[in-house]
Amino acid sequence: MRRRDAAGLNEHTVSQTDITREHLIETYRKKAKHYDITSRLYPVPGYPQRTQRLRAVQALGLRKGDTVIDMACGTGLNFPLLQQAVGPGGRIVGVDLTDAMLARAQDRIEANSWINVSLVQADAAGFDFPAEVDAILSTYALTQVPECAGVIAHGAAALCGGGRWVVLDLKVPGSTPEWLTQLGTAIVRPFASVDEWIMRRPWEAIRAAMQEELSDLSWAELFFGTAFLAAGSRGPGKTGGDQ
Ligand SMILES: C[S@@+](CC[C@H](N)C(=O)[O-])C[C@H]1O[C@@H](n2cnc3c(N)ncnc32)[C@H](O)[C@@H]1O
């Protein structure tokens, strides 16, 4: 697609990926203010999101003083759990595409007087991971990133030997009839093209990439197959920055 700039002077090409990304940012800008409340109803009221987050953070195997990246961190709902695990001597880096979500995350940091949390506004697909990080987490976000397999690979290359990559996200249960899948995801994923998400089956790409890039991959289906928790380590002897 070709578009004119704001002044109407120059035309430039806008890819479908750019349009999808702009739509996603716009959607999360609208959600940001009330996200901490509304996300408790995500994907449906009563969903055991808190329990799943706890499991994901436990799977990171963090120690005091570790550095952890929270990829697509949103408003920083994982930060309290990560803080508990790494302590004041550790470091948390939150990365997200949407300015308004990061603004809420910044409010959380200031409200808690945390001085060991930094935020980066970036697309996960192009994020330049710092070398030698101890762990990377992504919750309820990575399946929204079309280049999710590449993000797994880049992150794995940045981990220190033994460092952990953990992904928690939603998926379509294996044995669900197609019509129910369409209905369910239409309800829980109003922000994106539901059909595209179902067709793309990003959880499979994430699983394959983690299998490829990490050792000892574990894969657990949660809550009747509506979510997955995937975790793996960078093999020993490898150093951050290896490709
Ligand atoms: C459902 S929210 C999850 C936020 C947080 N991880 C949580 O568990 O509450 C999805 C987040 O992913 C972010 N996001 C989506 N695509 C992204 C991308 N390509 N790069 C970075 N962040 C992205 C959105 O801005 C949004 O904050």
PDB file of N, CA and C and ligand atoms in Angstrom, residues 21 24 28 35 42 49 53 70-75 77-78 95-98 101 122-125 139-141 144-145, ligand 1:
ATOM      1  N   ARG A  21       1.005  -3.506  12.822  1.00  0.00           N
ATOM      2  CA  ARG A  21       1.708  -2.989  14.004  1.00  0.00           C
ATOM      3  C   ARG A  21       1.093  -1.676  14.485  1.00  0.00           C
ATOM      4  N   LEU A  24      -2.049  -2.444  16.237  1.00  0.00           N
ATOM      5  CA  LEU A  24      -1.781  -3.018  17.557  1.00  0.00           C
ATOM      6  C   LEU A  24      -1.417  -1.921  18.565  1.00  0.00           C
ATOM      7  N   TYR A  28      -3.503  -0.901  21.973  1.00  0.00           N
ATOM      8  CA  TYR A  28      -2.946  -0.906  23.335  1.00  0.00           C
ATOM      9  C   TYR A  28      -2.865   0.494  23.928  1.00  0.00           C
ATOM     10  N   TYR A  35      -5.615  -1.119  31.796  1.00  0.00           N
ATOM     11  CA  TYR A  35      -5.145  -2.485  31.516  1.00  0.00           C
ATOM     12  C   TYR A  35      -5.018  -3.339  32.784  1.00  0.00           C
ATOM     13  N   TYR A  42      -8.922 -11.227  31.529  1.00  0.00           N
ATOM     14  CA  TYR A  42      -8.324 -11.709  30.276  1.00  0.00           C
ATOM     15  C   TYR A  42      -7.855 -13.156  30.406  1.00  0.00           C
ATOM     16  N   GLN A  49      -4.934 -16.404  35.517  1.00  0.00           N
ATOM     17  CA  GLN A  49      -3.771 -15.703  34.983  1.00  0.00           C
ATOM     18  C   GLN A  49      -2.650 -15.541  36.008  1.00  0.00           C
ATOM     19  N   ARG A  53       1.159 -16.762  35.730  1.00  0.00           N
ATOM     20  CA  ARG A  53       2.316 -15.849  35.823  1.00  0.00           C
ATOM     21  C   ARG A  53       3.329 -16.366  36.845  1.00  0.00           C
ATOM     22  N   ASP A  70      11.963  -8.624  30.417  1.00  0.00           N
ATOM     23  CA  ASP A  70      10.533  -8.923  30.286  1.00  0.00           C
ATOM     24  C   ASP A  70      10.113  -8.384  28.915  1.00  0.00           C
ATOM     25  N   MET A  71      10.012  -9.303  27.939  1.00  0.00           N
ATOM     26  CA  MET A  71       9.749  -8.908  26.556  1.00  0.00           C
ATOM     27  C   MET A  71       8.253  -8.668  26.345  1.00  0.00           C
ATOM     28  N   ALA A  72       7.931  -7.482  25.801  1.00  0.00           N
ATOM     29  CA  ALA A  72       6.531  -7.047  25.651  1.00  0.00           C
ATOM     30  C   ALA A  72       5.884  -6.992  27.037  1.00  0.00           C
ATOM     31  N   CYS A  73       6.514  -6.230  27.908  1.00  0.00           N
ATOM     32  CA  CYS A  73       6.184  -6.209  29.343  1.00  0.00           C
ATOM     33  C   CYS A  73       4.864  -5.526  29.646  1.00  0.00           C
ATOM     34  N   GLY A  74       4.322  -4.753  28.689  1.00  0.00           N
ATOM     35  CA  GLY A  74       3.086  -4.037  28.953  1.00  0.00           C
ATOM     36  C   GLY A  74       3.254  -3.064  30.108  1.00  0.00           C
ATOM     37  N   THR A  75       2.310  -3.099  31.044  1.00  0.00           N
ATOM     38  CA  THR A  75       2.333  -2.160  32.176  1.00  0.00           C
ATOM     39  C   THR A  75       3.207  -2.667  33.332  1.00  0.00           C
ATOM     40  N   LEU A  77       3.106  -5.893  34.818  1.00  0.00           N
ATOM     41  CA  LEU A  77       2.418  -6.747  35.807  1.00  0.00           C
ATOM     42  C   LEU A  77       3.336  -7.833  36.370  1.00  0.00           C
ATOM     43  N   ASN A  78       4.368  -8.206  35.612  1.00  0.00           N
ATOM     44  CA  ASN A  78       5.294  -9.238  36.125  1.00  0.00           C
ATOM     45  C   ASN A  78       6.363  -8.655  37.055  1.00  0.00           C
ATOM     46  N   VAL A  95      10.659  -4.358  27.942  1.00  0.00           N
ATOM     47  CA  VAL A  95      10.655  -3.918  26.537  1.00  0.00           C
ATOM     48  C   VAL A  95       9.220  -3.960  26.041  1.00  0.00           C
ATOM     49  N   ASP A  96       8.794  -2.919  25.342  1.00  0.00           N
ATOM     50  CA  ASP A  96       7.440  -2.952  24.754  1.00  0.00           C
ATOM     51  C   ASP A  96       7.379  -1.962  23.595  1.00  0.00           C
ATOM     52  N   LEU A  97       6.442  -2.262  22.704  1.00  0.00           N
ATOM     53  CA  LEU A  97       6.248  -1.452  21.496  1.00  0.00           C
ATOM     54  C   LEU A  97       5.396  -0.217  21.773  1.00  0.00           C
ATOM     55  N   THR A  98       4.516  -0.306  22.759  1.00  0.00           N
ATOM     56  CA  THR A  98       3.487   0.731  22.929  1.00  0.00           C
ATOM     57  C   THR A  98       3.863   1.725  24.019  1.00  0.00           C
ATOM     58  N   MET A 101       1.599   1.889  27.184  1.00  0.00           N
ATOM     59  CA  MET A 101       1.763   0.760  28.123  1.00  0.00           C
ATOM     60  C   MET A 101       3.028   1.005  28.957  1.00  0.00           C
ATOM     61  N   ALA A 122      10.596  -0.574  22.091  1.00  0.00           N
ATOM     62  CA  ALA A 122      11.149  -1.226  20.900  1.00  0.00           C
ATOM     63  C   ALA A 122      10.207  -2.313  20.432  1.00  0.00           C
ATOM     64  N   ASP A 123      10.345  -2.625  19.148  1.00  0.00           N
ATOM     65  CA  ASP A 123       9.647  -3.772  18.584  1.00  0.00           C
ATOM     66  C   ASP A 123      10.461  -5.010  18.939  1.00  0.00           C
ATOM     67  N   ALA A 124       9.799  -6.016  19.475  1.00  0.00           N
ATOM     68  CA  ALA A 124      10.515  -7.244  19.851  1.00  0.00           C
ATOM     69  C   ALA A 124      11.309  -7.796  18.672  1.00  0.00           C
ATOM     70  N   ALA A 125      10.753  -7.610  17.464  1.00  0.00           N
ATOM     71  CA  ALA A 125      11.392  -8.181  16.272  1.00  0.00           C
ATOM     72  C   ALA A 125      12.751  -7.538  15.983  1.00  0.00           C
ATOM     73  N   THR A 139       5.116 -12.826  28.554  1.00  0.00           N
ATOM     74  CA  THR A 139       3.816 -13.352  28.964  1.00  0.00           C
ATOM     75  C   THR A 139       2.691 -12.712  28.158  1.00  0.00           C
ATOM     76  N   TYR A 140       1.822 -13.533  27.616  1.00  0.00           N
ATOM     77  CA  TYR A 140       0.625 -13.125  26.887  1.00  0.00           C
ATOM     78  C   TYR A 140       0.925 -12.092  25.794  1.00  0.00           C
ATOM     79  N   ALA A 141       2.001 -12.264  25.106  1.00  0.00           N
ATOM     80  CA  ALA A 141       2.386 -11.241  24.118  1.00  0.00           C
ATOM     81  C   ALA A 141       3.057 -11.799  22.865  1.00  0.00           C
ATOM     82  N   GLN A 144       1.587 -12.484  19.454  1.00  0.00           N
ATOM     83  CA  GLN A 144       1.133 -11.337  18.658  1.00  0.00           C
ATOM     84  C   GLN A 144       2.216 -10.818  17.737  1.00  0.00           C
ATOM     85  N   VAL A 145       3.420 -11.338  17.908  1.00  0.00           N
ATOM     86  CA  VAL A 145       4.555 -10.842  17.127  1.00  0.00           C
ATOM     87  C   VAL A 145       4.783 -11.787  15.945  1.00  0.00           C
TER      88      VAL A 145
HETATM   89  C1  LIG B   1      -1.666  -8.591  26.299  1.00  0.00           C
HETATM   90  S1  LIG B   1      -0.377  -7.418  26.567  1.00  0.00           S
HETATM   91  C2  LIG B   1       0.671  -8.335  27.695  1.00  0.00           C
HETATM   92  C3  LIG B   1       1.514  -7.410  28.523  1.00  0.00           C
HETATM   93  C4  LIG B   1       2.314  -8.112  29.611  1.00  0.00           C
HETATM   94  N1  LIG B   1       3.335  -8.975  29.062  1.00  0.00           N
HETATM   95  C5  LIG B   1       1.413  -8.873  30.554  1.00  0.00           C
HETATM   96  O1  LIG B   1       1.653 -10.076  30.761  1.00  0.00           O
HETATM   97  O2  LIG B   1       0.499  -8.268  31.120  1.00  0.00           O
HETATM   98  C6  LIG B   1       0.584  -7.496  25.061  1.00  0.00           C
HETATM   99  C7  LIG B   1       1.721  -6.482  25.020  1.00  0.00           C
HETATM  100  O3  LIG B   1       2.560  -6.840  23.925  1.00  0.00           O
HETATM  101  C8  LIG B   1       3.049  -5.643  23.349  1.00  0.00           C
HETATM  102  N2  LIG B   1       3.505  -5.974  21.997  1.00  0.00           N
HETATM  103  C9  LIG B   1       2.783  -6.484  20.979  1.00  0.00           C
HETATM  104  N3  LIG B   1       3.548  -6.644  19.893  1.00  0.00           N
HETATM  105  C10 LIG B   1       4.798  -6.249  20.233  1.00  0.00           C
HETATM  106  C11 LIG B   1       6.033  -6.204  19.543  1.00  0.00           C
HETATM  107  N4  LIG B   1       6.138  -6.563  18.264  1.00  0.00           N
HETATM  108  N5  LIG B   1       7.120  -5.771  20.209  1.00  0.00           N
HETATM  109  C12 LIG B   1       7.025  -5.377  21.510  1.00  0.00           C
HETATM  110  N6  LIG B   1       5.876  -5.393  22.199  1.00  0.00           N
HETATM  111  C13 LIG B   1       4.770  -5.829  21.577  1.00  0.00           C
HETATM  112  C14 LIG B   1       1.868  -4.706  23.406  1.00  0.00           C
HETATM  113  O4  LIG B   1       2.261  -3.356  23.291  1.00  0.00           O
HETATM  114  C15 LIG B   1       1.287  -5.032  24.771  1.00  0.00           C
HETATM  115  O5  LIG B   1       1.835  -4.212  25.763  1.00  0.00           O
END
